[in-house]
Structures are given as structure tokens and as C-alpha cells.
mmCIF file of C-alpha atoms and ligand atoms in Angstrom:
data_model
loop_
_atom_site.group_PDB
_atom_site.id
_atom_site.type_symbol
_atom_site.label_atom_id
_atom_site.label_comp_id
_atom_site.label_asym_id
_atom_site.label_seq_id
_atom_site.Cartn_x
_atom_site.Cartn_y
_atom_site.Cartn_z
ATOM 1 C CA MET H 1341 -4.312 -23.530 -25.513
ATOM 2 C CA LYS H 1342 -2.211 -26.334 -24.019
ATOM 3 C CA GLY H 1343 -3.891 -28.279 -21.203
ATOM 4 C CA GLY H 1344 -2.610 -28.330 -17.579
ATOM 5 C CA LYS H 1345 -3.046 -32.108 -17.107
ATOM 6 C CA GLY H 1346 -6.781 -31.552 -16.752
ATOM 7 C CA LEU H 1347 -6.461 -29.082 -13.871
ATOM 8 C CA TYR H 1348 -8.765 -26.088 -13.616
ATOM 9 C CA SER H 1349 -8.638 -22.774 -11.774
ATOM 10 C CA VAL H 1350 -12.017 -22.211 -10.088
ATOM 11 C CA ARG H 1351 -12.594 -18.623 -8.932
ATOM 12 C CA MET H 1352 -15.510 -16.975 -7.180
ATOM 13 C CA ARG H 1353 -16.202 -13.360 -6.361
ATOM 14 C CA ALA H 1354 -19.308 -11.849 -4.860
ATOM 15 C CA GLU H 1355 -20.344 -8.211 -4.636
ATOM 16 C CA ARG H 1356 -23.223 -6.032 -3.565
ATOM 17 C CA GLY H 1357 -23.799 -2.697 -5.244
ATOM 18 C CA HIS H 1358 -20.295 -3.025 -6.799
ATOM 19 C CA ALA H 1359 -18.700 -3.429 -3.345
ATOM 20 C CA HIS H 1360 -16.582 -6.576 -3.021
ATOM 21 C CA ILE H 1361 -17.929 -8.994 -0.400
ATOM 22 C CA SER H 1362 -15.990 -12.193 -0.807
ATOM 23 C CA GLY H 1363 -13.665 -14.125 -3.086
ATOM 24 C CA ALA H 1364 -12.128 -17.573 -3.153
ATOM 25 C CA GLU H 1365 -10.198 -19.731 -5.543
ATOM 26 C CA GLY H 1366 -8.446 -23.038 -5.944
ATOM 27 C CA ILE H 1367 -6.994 -25.483 -8.453
ATOM 28 C CA PHE H 1368 -8.950 -28.690 -8.984
ATOM 29 C CA GLY H 1369 -9.281 -31.751 -11.169
ATOM 30 C CA GLU H 1370 -12.393 -32.059 -13.322
ATOM 31 C CA ASN H 1371 -14.142 -34.368 -10.830
ATOM 32 C CA ASP H 1372 -13.914 -31.857 -7.987
ATOM 33 C CA ILE H 1373 -15.255 -28.817 -9.841
ATOM 34 C CA GLY H 1374 -18.959 -29.377 -9.088
ATOM 35 C CA GLU H 1375 -18.476 -29.817 -5.352
ATOM 36 C CA THR H 1376 -16.167 -26.787 -5.230
ATOM 37 C CA VAL H 1377 -18.610 -24.536 -7.050
ATOM 38 C CA LEU H 1378 -21.384 -25.506 -4.592
ATOM 39 C CA ALA H 1379 -19.106 -24.818 -1.627
ATOM 40 C CA TYR H 1380 -18.077 -21.414 -3.037
ATOM 41 C CA VAL H 1381 -21.701 -20.432 -3.665
ATOM 42 C CA ALA H 1382 -22.623 -21.366 -0.079
ATOM 43 C CA ARG H 1383 -19.657 -19.360 1.186
ATOM 44 C CA ALA H 1384 -20.608 -16.292 -0.811
ATOM 45 C CA LEU H 1385 -24.239 -16.420 0.291
ATOM 46 C CA HIS H 1386 -23.380 -16.711 3.981
ATOM 47 C CA HIS H 1387 -20.593 -14.183 4.351
ATOM 48 C CA SER H 1388 -20.298 -12.044 7.472
ATOM 49 C CA LYS H 1389 -20.328 -8.939 5.256
ATOM 50 C CA GLY H 1390 -23.890 -9.820 4.200
ATOM 51 C CA ALA H 1391 -25.600 -11.318 1.155
ATOM 52 C CA PRO H 1392 -24.298 -10.416 -2.312
ATOM 53 C CA ASP H 1393 -26.447 -9.281 -5.235
ATOM 54 C CA THR H 1394 -24.010 -10.687 -7.806
ATOM 55 C CA LEU H 1395 -21.970 -13.840 -7.753
ATOM 56 C CA GLU H 1396 -19.417 -14.556 -10.463
ATOM 57 C CA LEU H 1397 -17.830 -17.975 -10.993
ATOM 58 C CA LYS H 1398 -15.016 -18.744 -13.394
ATOM 59 C CA VAL H 1399 -13.769 -22.192 -14.314
ATOM 60 C CA GLU H 1400 -10.673 -22.037 -16.476
ATOM 61 C CA LEU H 1401 -8.471 -24.855 -17.771
ATOM 62 C CA LEU H 1402 -4.914 -24.124 -16.643
ATOM 63 C CA PRO H 1403 -2.757 -23.061 -19.564
ATOM 64 C CA ARG H 1404 0.136 -25.081 -18.121
ATOM 65 C CA PRO H 1405 0.708 -27.415 -15.144
ATOM 66 C CA PRO H 1406 1.030 -25.521 -11.857
ATOM 67 C CA ALA H 1407 4.380 -24.992 -10.163
ATOM 68 C CA LEU H 1408 4.449 -27.073 -6.964
ATOM 69 C CA ILE H 1409 5.455 -25.338 -3.735
ATOM 70 C CA SER H 1410 5.388 -26.040 0.015
ATOM 71 C CA ALA H 1411 3.224 -24.010 2.364
ATOM 72 C CA LEU H 1412 5.063 -21.666 4.701
ATOM 73 C CA PRO H 1413 5.396 -22.847 8.301
ATOM 74 C CA VAL H 1414 2.829 -21.181 10.562
ATOM 75 C CA CYS H 1415 3.067 -19.764 14.060
ATOM 76 C CA THR H 1416 1.095 -17.267 16.119
ATOM 77 C CA LEU H 1417 2.847 -14.459 17.914
ATOM 78 C CA LYS H 1418 1.761 -13.461 21.399
ATOM 79 C CA THR H 1419 0.385 -9.916 21.174
ATOM 80 C CA THR H 1420 -1.515 -7.738 23.618
ATOM 81 C CA CYS H 1421 -3.078 -4.894 21.617
ATOM 82 C CA PRO H 1422 -2.927 -3.249 18.142
ATOM 83 C CA ALA H 1423 0.128 -1.145 19.044
ATOM 84 C CA ASP H 1424 2.000 -4.211 20.302
ATOM 85 C CA ALA H 1425 1.007 -6.331 17.267
ATOM 86 C CA LYS H 1426 2.043 -3.550 14.859
ATOM 87 C CA ARG H 1427 5.352 -3.049 16.641
ATOM 88 C CA LYS H 1428 6.060 -6.771 16.348
ATOM 89 C CA ALA H 1429 4.951 -6.795 12.690
ATOM 90 C CA ALA H 1430 7.412 -3.963 12.037
ATOM 91 C CA LEU H 1431 10.221 -5.863 13.759
ATOM 92 C CA LEU H 1432 9.545 -8.964 11.685
ATOM 93 C CA LEU H 1433 9.438 -6.976 8.458
ATOM 94 C CA ALA H 1434 12.708 -5.271 9.346
ATOM 95 C CA ARG H 1435 14.247 -8.672 9.985
ATOM 96 C CA ALA H 1436 13.026 -9.849 6.582
ATOM 97 C CA GLY H 1437 15.009 -7.007 5.027
ATOM 98 C CA VAL H 1438 12.338 -4.304 4.663
ATOM 99 C CA SER H 1439 13.492 -0.739 5.386
ATOM 100 C CA GLU H 1440 11.927 1.431 8.057
ATOM 101 C CA ARG H 1441 10.712 3.787 5.342
ATOM 102 C CA ALA H 1442 8.952 1.000 3.410
ATOM 103 C CA ILE H 1443 7.393 -0.377 6.618
ATOM 104 C CA GLY H 1444 6.031 3.062 7.566
ATOM 105 C CA LYS H 1445 4.605 3.536 4.088
ATOM 106 C CA ALA H 1446 2.917 0.118 4.132
ATOM 107 C CA PHE H 1447 1.246 0.804 7.483
ATOM 108 C CA ARG H 1448 -0.044 4.142 6.169
ATOM 109 C CA ILE H 1449 -1.481 2.440 3.062
ATOM 110 C CA LEU H 1450 -3.166 -0.259 5.159
ATOM 111 C CA SER H 1451 -4.593 2.325 7.561
ATOM 112 C CA ALA H 1452 -6.300 4.078 4.672
ATOM 113 C CA GLY H 1453 -7.820 0.743 3.496
ATOM 114 C CA ARG H 1454 -10.016 0.490 0.387
ATOM 115 C CA MET H 1455 -7.544 -1.198 -1.965
ATOM 116 C CA ARG H 1456 -8.667 -3.968 -4.321
ATOM 117 C CA GLY H 1457 -5.349 -5.801 -4.170
ATOM 118 C CA ALA H 1458 -1.948 -5.450 -2.555
ATOM 119 C CA ALA H 1459 0.425 -2.497 -2.684
ATOM 120 C CA LEU H 1460 3.756 -3.519 -4.216
ATOM 121 C CA LEU H 1461 6.601 -1.684 -2.520
ATOM 122 C CA ASP H 1462 10.330 -1.515 -3.026
ATOM 123 C CA ALA H 1463 11.664 -3.120 0.184
ATOM 124 C CA ALA H 1464 14.554 -0.651 0.283
ATOM 125 C CA GLY H 1465 13.156 2.763 -0.687
ATOM 126 C CA GLY H 1466 9.441 2.133 -0.131
ATOM 127 C CA GLU H 1467 8.439 3.373 -3.612
ATOM 128 C CA ARG H 1468 5.112 2.124 -4.973
ATOM 129 C CA LEU H 1469 5.773 -0.094 -7.971
ATOM 130 C CA GLU H 1470 2.322 -1.066 -9.234
ATOM 131 C CA PRO H 1471 0.824 0.937 -12.112
ATOM 132 C CA ASP H 1472 -2.659 1.326 -10.545
ATOM 133 C CA ARG H 1473 -2.485 2.284 -6.871
ATOM 134 C CA LYS H 1474 -6.162 1.748 -6.112
ATOM 135 C CA ARG H 1475 -6.120 -1.710 -7.635
ATOM 136 C CA GLY H 1476 -2.683 -2.880 -6.525
ATOM 137 C CA VAL H 1477 -1.603 -6.364 -7.613
ATOM 138 C CA ARG H 1478 -3.635 -9.472 -6.902
ATOM 139 C CA ALA H 1479 -2.248 -12.902 -6.132
ATOM 140 C CA SER H 1480 -4.352 -15.360 -8.092
ATOM 141 C CA MET H 1481 -4.120 -18.677 -9.999
ATOM 142 C CA LEU H 1482 -3.366 -20.551 -6.804
ATOM 143 C CA GLY H 1483 -4.555 -23.581 -4.917
ATOM 144 C CA ILE H 1484 -3.690 -26.493 -2.654
ATOM 145 C CA SER H 1485 -3.749 -30.203 -3.501
ATOM 146 C CA ARG H 1486 -6.362 -32.461 -1.910
ATOM 147 C CA GLY H 1487 -3.718 -34.345 0.095
ATOM 148 C CA ALA H 1488 -1.996 -31.202 1.346
ATOM 149 C CA MET H 1489 -5.385 -29.710 2.297
ATOM 150 C CA LYS H 1490 -6.208 -32.822 4.356
ATOM 151 C CA SER H 1491 -2.885 -32.594 6.200
ATOM 152 C CA LEU H 1492 -3.312 -28.841 6.678
ATOM 153 C CA GLU H 1493 -6.809 -29.211 8.124
ATOM 154 C CA ALA H 1494 -5.634 -31.899 10.547
ATOM 155 C CA ALA H 1495 -2.644 -29.836 11.676
ATOM 156 C CA LEU H 1496 -4.687 -26.621 12.008
ATOM 157 C CA SER H 1497 -7.427 -28.455 13.937
ATOM 158 C CA GLU H 1498 -4.905 -29.514 16.551
ATOM 159 C CA LYS H 1499 -4.193 -25.815 17.166
ATOM 160 C CA LYS H 1500 -7.880 -24.842 16.886
ATOM 161 C CA LEU H 1501 -7.102 -22.827 13.764
ATOM 162 C CA ASP H 1502 -9.015 -24.741 11.091
ATOM 163 C CA HIS H 1503 -10.842 -21.794 9.518
ATOM 164 C CA PRO H 1504 -11.227 -21.113 5.751
ATOM 165 C CA ARG H 1505 -9.663 -17.701 6.217
ATOM 166 C CA VAL H 1506 -6.446 -19.134 7.674
ATOM 167 C CA LYS H 1507 -6.214 -21.794 4.950
ATOM 168 C CA ASP H 1508 -6.893 -19.334 2.111
ATOM 169 C CA ALA H 1509 -4.483 -16.741 3.441
ATOM 170 C CA LEU H 1510 -1.753 -19.344 3.973
ATOM 171 C CA VAL H 1511 -2.051 -20.594 0.384
ATOM 172 C CA LEU H 1512 -1.989 -17.021 -0.916
ATOM 173 C CA ALA H 1513 0.987 -16.035 1.272
ATOM 174 C CA SER H 1514 2.867 -19.201 0.265
ATOM 175 C CA LYS H 1515 2.486 -18.342 -3.411
ATOM 176 C CA VAL H 1516 3.589 -14.762 -2.754
ATOM 177 C CA ALA H 1517 6.631 -15.938 -0.758
ATOM 178 C CA SER H 1518 7.571 -18.306 -3.603
ATOM 179 C CA ALA H 1519 7.985 -15.408 -6.029
ATOM 180 C CA ASP H 1520 11.473 -14.397 -7.052
ATOM 181 C CA GLY H 1521 12.376 -11.129 -5.321
ATOM 182 C CA ILE H 1522 9.736 -11.158 -2.574
ATOM 183 C CA ALA H 1523 11.117 -10.123 0.810
ATOM 184 C CA ALA H 1524 7.895 -10.130 2.829
ATOM 185 C CA GLU H 1525 4.150 -9.544 2.977
ATOM 186 C CA LEU H 1526 2.053 -7.650 5.508
ATOM 187 C CA CYS H 1527 -1.694 -8.297 5.760
ATOM 188 C CA ILE H 1528 -4.465 -6.809 7.845
ATOM 189 C CA SER H 1529 -7.943 -8.011 6.928
ATOM 190 C CA ASP H 1530 -10.395 -5.304 5.945
ATOM 191 C CA ASP H 1531 -13.169 -7.334 7.582
ATOM 192 C CA PRO H 1532 -14.193 -5.277 10.645
ATOM 193 C CA ASP H 1533 -14.796 -8.493 12.619
ATOM 194 C CA TYR H 1534 -11.475 -10.161 11.852
ATOM 195 C CA THR H 1535 -8.621 -8.721 13.865
ATOM 196 C CA THR H 1536 -5.770 -11.169 13.185
ATOM 197 C CA GLY H 1537 -3.199 -10.055 10.621
ATOM 198 C CA TYR H 1538 0.059 -11.622 9.539
ATOM 199 C CA VAL H 1539 3.562 -11.053 8.327
ATOM 200 C CA ALA H 1540 4.850 -13.681 5.906
ATOM 201 C CA ALA H 1541 8.328 -14.013 4.486
ATOM 202 C CA PRO H 1542 10.416 -16.787 2.942
ATOM 203 C CA ALA H 1543 12.816 -16.485 5.868
ATOM 204 C CA LEU H 1544 10.227 -16.186 8.654
ATOM 205 C CA GLY H 1545 7.281 -18.287 7.568
ATOM 206 C CA TYR H 1546 3.697 -17.187 8.152
ATOM 207 C CA VAL H 1547 3.473 -15.351 11.460
ATOM 208 C CA ARG H 1548 -0.067 -14.676 12.670
ATOM 209 C CA LEU H 1549 -0.583 -11.460 14.608
ATOM 210 C CA PRO H 1550 -3.769 -11.457 16.713
ATOM 211 C CA ARG H 1551 -5.255 -8.120 17.841
ATOM 212 C CA ILE H 1552 -3.529 -6.123 15.067
ATOM 213 C CA LYS H 1553 -6.600 -3.925 14.824
ATOM 214 C CA LYS H 1554 -9.594 -3.082 16.988
ATOM 215 C CA LYS H 1555 -12.859 -4.901 16.326
ATOM 216 C CA GLY H 1556 -15.022 -2.732 14.070
ATOM 217 C CA SER H 1557 -12.079 -1.002 12.394
ATOM 218 C CA LEU H 1558 -12.311 -0.624 8.619
ATOM 219 C CA GLU H 1559 -8.559 -0.417 8.109
ATOM 220 C CA GLY H 1560 -6.968 -3.258 6.178
ATOM 221 C CA GLY H 1561 -5.094 -4.294 3.084
ATOM 222 C CA ARG H 1562 -1.971 -6.041 1.924
ATOM 223 C CA ALA H 1563 1.538 -4.952 1.034
ATOM 224 C CA PHE H 1564 4.107 -7.024 -0.841
ATOM 225 C CA PHE H 1565 7.744 -5.938 -0.473
ATOM 226 C CA THR H 1566 10.267 -6.710 -3.196
ATOM 227 C CA THR H 1567 14.037 -6.605 -3.378
ATOM 228 C CA LYS H 1568 13.888 -6.521 -7.193
ATOM 229 C CA ALA H 1569 12.121 -3.278 -8.008
ATOM 230 C CA SER H 1570 13.385 -3.311 -11.574
ATOM 231 C CA ALA H 1571 11.559 -6.614 -12.179
ATOM 232 C CA ALA H 1572 8.237 -5.431 -10.681
ATOM 233 C CA SER H 1573 6.139 -6.154 -13.763
ATOM 234 C CA ARG H 1574 7.540 -9.686 -14.049
ATOM 235 C CA LEU H 1575 6.748 -10.204 -10.360
ATOM 236 C CA ALA H 1576 3.182 -8.923 -10.805
ATOM 237 C CA ARG H 1577 2.703 -11.267 -13.773
ATOM 238 C CA TYR H 1578 3.914 -14.231 -11.694
ATOM 239 C CA LEU H 1579 1.557 -13.312 -8.837
ATOM 240 C CA GLU H 1580 -1.451 -12.815 -11.085
ATOM 241 C CA GLU H 1581 -0.966 -15.345 -13.854
ATOM 242 C CA THR H 1582 1.371 -18.239 -13.021
ATOM 243 C CA PRO H 1583 -0.539 -21.264 -11.687
ATOM 244 C CA VAL H 1584 0.923 -22.377 -8.358
ATOM 245 C CA LEU H 1585 -0.215 -25.324 -6.261
ATOM 246 C CA VAL H 1586 0.696 -25.980 -2.631
ATOM 247 C CA GLY H 1587 1.528 -29.686 -2.588
ATOM 248 C CA LYS H 1588 3.030 -30.032 0.860
ATOM 249 C CA ILE H 1589 2.562 -28.363 4.220
ATOM 250 C CA SER H 1590 5.135 -27.309 6.798
ATOM 251 C CA GLU H 1591 4.989 -27.104 10.587
ATOM 252 C CA ILE H 1592 1.891 -25.560 12.172
ATOM 253 C CA GLY H 1593 3.306 -24.175 15.378
ATOM 254 C CA ASP H 1594 1.974 -22.863 18.663
ATOM 255 C CA ILE H 1595 1.515 -19.407 20.088
ATOM 256 C CA ILE H 1596 5.007 -18.091 20.747
ATOM 257 C CA THR H 1597 6.686 -14.959 21.979
ATOM 258 C CA LEU H 1598 9.048 -12.882 19.899
ATOM 259 C CA HIS H 1599 11.810 -14.352 22.045
ATOM 260 C CA GLY H 1600 10.613 -17.876 21.196
ATOM 261 C CA LEU H 1601 10.537 -17.059 17.502
ATOM 262 C CA GLN H 1602 14.065 -15.738 17.779
ATOM 263 C CA ALA H 1603 15.255 -18.904 19.513
ATOM 264 C CA ARG H 1604 13.621 -21.046 16.844
ATOM 265 C CA HIS H 1605 15.297 -19.166 14.029
ATOM 266 C CA ASN H 1606 18.652 -18.981 15.778
ATOM 267 C CA HIS H 1607 18.450 -22.734 16.085
ATOM 268 C CA ARG H 1608 17.555 -23.298 12.434
ATOM 269 C CA LYS H 1609 19.468 -20.440 10.886
ATOM 270 C CA PRO H 1610 17.650 -20.688 7.542
ATOM 271 C CA GLY H 1611 19.885 -19.602 4.705
ATOM 272 C CA GLY H 1612 22.711 -19.415 7.253
ATOM 273 C CA LYS H 1613 21.352 -16.156 8.636
ATOM 274 C CA LYS H 1614 19.862 -15.213 11.971
ATOM 275 C CA ILE H 1615 16.338 -13.974 11.551
ATOM 276 C CA LEU H 1616 15.776 -12.067 14.746
ATOM 277 C CA GLY H 1617 18.598 -10.219 16.435
ATOM 278 C CA LYS H 1618 19.280 -9.915 20.151
ATOM 279 C CA LYS H 1619 18.039 -6.338 20.186
ATOM 280 C CA ASP H 1620 14.595 -7.409 19.078
ATOM 281 C CA ARG H 1621 13.884 -9.189 22.345
ATOM 282 C CA THR H 1622 13.977 -5.870 24.114
ATOM 283 C CA GLY H 1623 11.878 -4.210 21.421
ATOM 284 C CA ARG H 1624 14.565 -1.612 20.784
ATOM 285 C CA ALA H 1625 15.196 -2.362 17.120
ATOM 286 C CA ALA H 1626 14.855 0.227 14.390
ATOM 287 C CA SER H 1627 11.145 0.219 13.686
ATOM 288 C CA GLY H 1628 9.047 0.648 16.804
ATOM 289 C CA PRO H 1629 5.548 2.052 16.300
ATOM 290 C CA GLY H 1630 6.596 5.544 17.299
ATOM 291 C CA ARG H 1631 9.155 5.582 14.505
ATOM 292 C CA LEU H 1632 6.485 4.510 12.041
ATOM 293 C CA GLY H 1633 4.294 7.490 12.701
ATOM 294 C CA ARG H 1634 1.366 5.376 13.840
HETATM 295 N N1 COA G 1955 -11.504 -6.314 -3.459
HETATM 296 C C1 COA G 1955 -12.220 -5.506 -4.274
HETATM 297 N N2 COA G 1955 -12.545 -5.836 -5.562
HETATM 298 C C2 COA G 1955 -12.114 -7.030 -6.006
HETATM 299 C C3 COA G 1955 -11.360 -7.913 -5.211
HETATM 300 C C4 COA G 1955 -11.042 -7.516 -3.878
HETATM 301 N N3 COA G 1955 -10.361 -8.283 -3.035
HETATM 302 N N4 COA G 1955 -11.084 -9.006 -5.941
HETATM 303 C C5 COA G 1955 -11.645 -8.818 -7.157
HETATM 304 N N5 COA G 1955 -12.276 -7.627 -7.190
HETATM 305 C C6 COA G 1955 -13.073 -7.050 -8.291
HETATM 306 C C7 COA G 1955 -12.310 -5.921 -8.961
HETATM 307 O O1 COA G 1955 -13.229 -4.954 -9.411
HETATM 308 C C8 COA G 1955 -11.651 -6.609 -10.141
HETATM 309 O O2 COA G 1955 -11.363 -5.722 -11.190
HETATM 310 P P1 COA G 1955 -9.902 -5.022 -11.253
HETATM 311 O O3 COA G 1955 -8.966 -6.058 -11.750
HETATM 312 O O4 COA G 1955 -10.073 -3.893 -12.155
HETATM 313 O O5 COA G 1955 -9.560 -4.593 -9.867
HETATM 314 C C9 COA G 1955 -12.691 -7.625 -10.523
HETATM 315 O O6 COA G 1955 -13.259 -8.052 -9.296
HETATM 316 C C10 COA G 1955 -12.118 -8.825 -11.261
HETATM 317 O O7 COA G 1955 -11.044 -9.357 -10.495
HETATM 318 P P2 COA G 1955 -10.219 -10.626 -10.980
HETATM 319 O O8 COA G 1955 -9.164 -10.906 -9.992
HETATM 320 O O9 COA G 1955 -9.818 -10.411 -12.401
HETATM 321 O O10 COA G 1955 -11.366 -11.723 -10.937
HETATM 322 P P3 COA G 1955 -11.238 -13.284 -10.904
HETATM 323 O O11 COA G 1955 -12.622 -13.793 -11.047
HETATM 324 O O12 COA G 1955 -10.201 -13.772 -11.854
HETATM 325 O O13 COA G 1955 -10.707 -13.633 -9.407
HETATM 326 C C11 COA G 1955 -10.740 -13.560 -6.989
HETATM 327 C C12 COA G 1955 -11.407 -13.103 -8.301
HETATM 328 C C13 COA G 1955 -11.451 -12.807 -5.874
HETATM 329 C C14 COA G 1955 -10.959 -15.075 -6.815
HETATM 330 C C15 COA G 1955 -9.199 -13.261 -7.020
HETATM 331 O O14 COA G 1955 -8.981 -11.918 -7.385
HETATM 332 C C16 COA G 1955 -8.571 -13.461 -5.660
HETATM 333 O O15 COA G 1955 -8.509 -12.565 -4.836
HETATM 334 N N6 COA G 1955 -8.066 -14.695 -5.411
HETATM 335 C C17 COA G 1955 -7.486 -15.033 -4.130
HETATM 336 C C18 COA G 1955 -8.609 -15.401 -3.197
HETATM 337 C C19 COA G 1955 -8.078 -15.797 -1.846
HETATM 338 O O16 COA G 1955 -7.785 -16.960 -1.613
HETATM 339 N N7 COA G 1955 -7.948 -14.842 -0.968
HETATM 340 C C20 COA G 1955 -7.438 -15.127 0.358
HETATM 341 C C21 COA G 1955 -7.986 -14.090 1.272
HETATM 342 S S1 COA G 1955 -7.593 -14.463 2.945
HETATM 343 P P1 AMP G 1956 -8.937 -10.024 3.180
HETATM 344 O O1 AMP G 1956 -7.800 -10.860 3.668
HETATM 345 O O2 AMP G 1956 -9.819 -10.730 2.207
HETATM 346 O O3 AMP G 1956 -9.657 -9.337 4.286
HETATM 347 O O4 AMP G 1956 -8.256 -8.879 2.309
HETATM 348 C C1 AMP G 1956 -7.461 -7.884 2.893
HETATM 349 C C2 AMP G 1956 -6.916 -6.997 1.809
HETATM 350 O O5 AMP G 1956 -6.016 -7.729 0.986
HETATM 351 C C3 AMP G 1956 -7.951 -6.429 0.830
HETATM 352 O O6 AMP G 1956 -8.450 -5.222 1.327
HETATM 353 C C4 AMP G 1956 -7.163 -6.204 -0.425
HETATM 354 O O7 AMP G 1956 -6.530 -4.941 -0.352
HETATM 355 C C5 AMP G 1956 -6.093 -7.259 -0.349
HETATM 356 N N1 AMP G 1956 -6.380 -8.429 -1.194
HETATM 357 C C6 AMP G 1956 -7.507 -9.162 -1.267
HETATM 358 N N2 AMP G 1956 -7.375 -10.180 -2.127
HETATM 359 C C7 AMP G 1956 -6.114 -10.109 -2.598
HETATM 360 C C8 AMP G 1956 -5.357 -10.865 -3.522
HETATM 361 N N3 AMP G 1956 -5.872 -11.915 -4.139
HETATM 362 N N4 AMP G 1956 -4.081 -10.490 -3.774
HETATM 363 C C9 AMP G 1956 -3.547 -9.415 -3.175
HETATM 364 N N5 AMP G 1956 -4.209 -8.660 -2.304
HETATM 365 C C10 AMP G 1956 -5.472 -8.992 -2.005
#
């Protein structure tokens, strides 16, 4: 096996009675492995879902140097309740090019919960593309450099968002968004105590959605939407196997309204396209919650 300039993937997963409790991973140089393993063990033993009975740690030399990417820019959307947050999530997904049918399907999958990874859906037709629907696909072999992590923590602290969950999810979503053919991701945590979800997309960044579910709810999961259904297995291989390291962060923004997000994207016009249309400000665009059957 060829070395990855001495970089290792360190992965932890903890379970109790075969039920998954927590997982974490990163990419580190040899000198940081010991400290990381201790931190992961402490995290697993003090998880809000309770103590595990089994803790598995893997330390694996990267087969090749990681691809370097930037983290997605982050903002938090103003939301009032689960219905409002879901309606806004649907609008964002539609703007990222996901069809109403695929959005509806993703929300139904996430409502049912209990997946071990993410559903992979055709952004146009909504068809499930992963071979094992209970497992889904898992984004793995990912991490953030020491320098980028320092900058991220400082920027998140300023917005009172410096929490491991936000950092981990941002790294994961940034790898997913870096994949060829990814239109967007939708995530609702399956942790009954954590009620902030997100929509992430190359064109939108990482948009946090507070109050997307009620406290105590067991719903949750992830959906990845692709515009290249015919290359689904290549995409899954990239997500699961290609080492990717976040080496740079982007803007960590404030709490904004849908209108504010629209103004920001109209101003920047990434890729020369508007991200949110005028209609969206009034909430009349294609995929309101009623149209999603939720
Ligand atoms: N839910 C339920 N079971 C899970 C799980 C999850 N989220 N993650 C792993 N498992 C269990 C499954 O039984 C899996 O077997 P399967 O492939 O048949 O489903 C088994 O663990 C082995 O998973 P695998 O991914 O091969 O293990 P790993 O040791 O290589 O990596 C993780 C484990 C948890 C580190 C990795 O899967 C992962 O999720 N990495 C991203 C972590 C992260 O940053 N998450 C951000 C959350 S905000
Ligand atoms: P969490 O953010 O840890 O609460 O996880 C929410 C949901 O995301 C889980 O229920 C899984 O369905 C899914 N998930 C967890 N880890 C991964 C991963 N590494 N890649 C893709 N999906 C994941």
C-alpha cells in the first residue's frame, strides 16, 4: 500500500446492544493520533444517548494523499417551528435543483428514521439509487486540517456555534458537496435532543435549520441528491472511500431570513445563477409542506 504522506484516518464508533450510539472520524498526522483517540474515547463514553458497551477504534494509513477542499460557507435560517423549517428546507432543495418528487420522498424517508447511512436519490425522479436501502451510503474518510479547525472554531465561537456536532456535520457536508454530481443534502439528526437540521449544496452552502423537528422526536436521517444517477456507484465510492481533507474554511454567517439569503445569493450569483427566486420570498414556490404530503 502506498503511503498518504504519513496521514492516517482515525475512526471511532460506539454501540450498545448493537444499536449505534456515536461515531466520529478525522485525518491526522502520526503525532496527533494518541490525543485524538483519547478525545474520541471520552466522547463515546459521555454521549447523550448513554454509555456504550462496545467501542471500536480504527487507525488506518491513508492509501493516498487526501484531496483538499474548502468548507462550505455556513449560515442559520430563521425558522419558527418544524413545519416552517421543513417548508424552507424544501424551498432550498428546489433551488438547488431537486425535484418536488425527490424532496417529498426524502422527507418521507427521514420521517421513518432508522437508517445507518444516507439515502441516495436521483435529484430529478427521486428514485433510490443505493443497493441497500437500510444501510444507505456513508460519507467517510474525511477530516479537517489543524489550521482550518483552529480558524473554524474561532469563527464558530463568535456566533456561539462551536459545538462538535456542527464541526463534524460541516466537514461531512463539505465532502459530500465536493462530489461530482451532488446537487444537495438534507439532514435531520436522529438524536431526540438535537432539533437543528440542515440543507447543504454546492450552490447554497451549509444552511442550518433550527426547530426542524420537535424535541423528543425519533425521526432523522440524511438524503443525498444526485444529478448523475447513472454514476451512482462511482459517487458512493467517492463518498465512502476517497480521502478528503478540509484545508480552508469559508464564511460563518449570522442568522438570516430566507429573504436575506436570497439577497446574498443575488448579490454573489455563484455560477452566474440566482439561487433563490423572487417567488420564494412569499413562500409560494413549488414545494410547500402541503405539497410534500407532510
Ligand atoms: N448508524 C448505525 N450504524 C452505524 C453507523 C450509523 N451512523 N455508522 C456505522 N454503523 C455500524 C453499521 O453496522 C456498519 O455496518 P454496515 O456498513 O453494514 O452498515 C458498521 O458500523 C461499520 O461501519 P463503517 O462505516 O464501516 O465503520 P468505520 O469504523 O469505518 O467508520 C464511522 C465508522 C461512524 C466513523 C463512519 O461510518 C462515519 O459515520 N463517519 C462520519 C462521522 C461523522 O463525522 N459524522 C458527522 C455526524 S454530524
Ligand atoms: P446524526 O447527524 O449523527 O444524528 O445522523 C443523522 C443520520 O444521518 C443517521 O440517522 C444516519 O441515517 C445518517 N448518517 C450518519 N452518519 C452518516 C455518514 N457518515 N454518512 C451518511 N449518512 C450518515
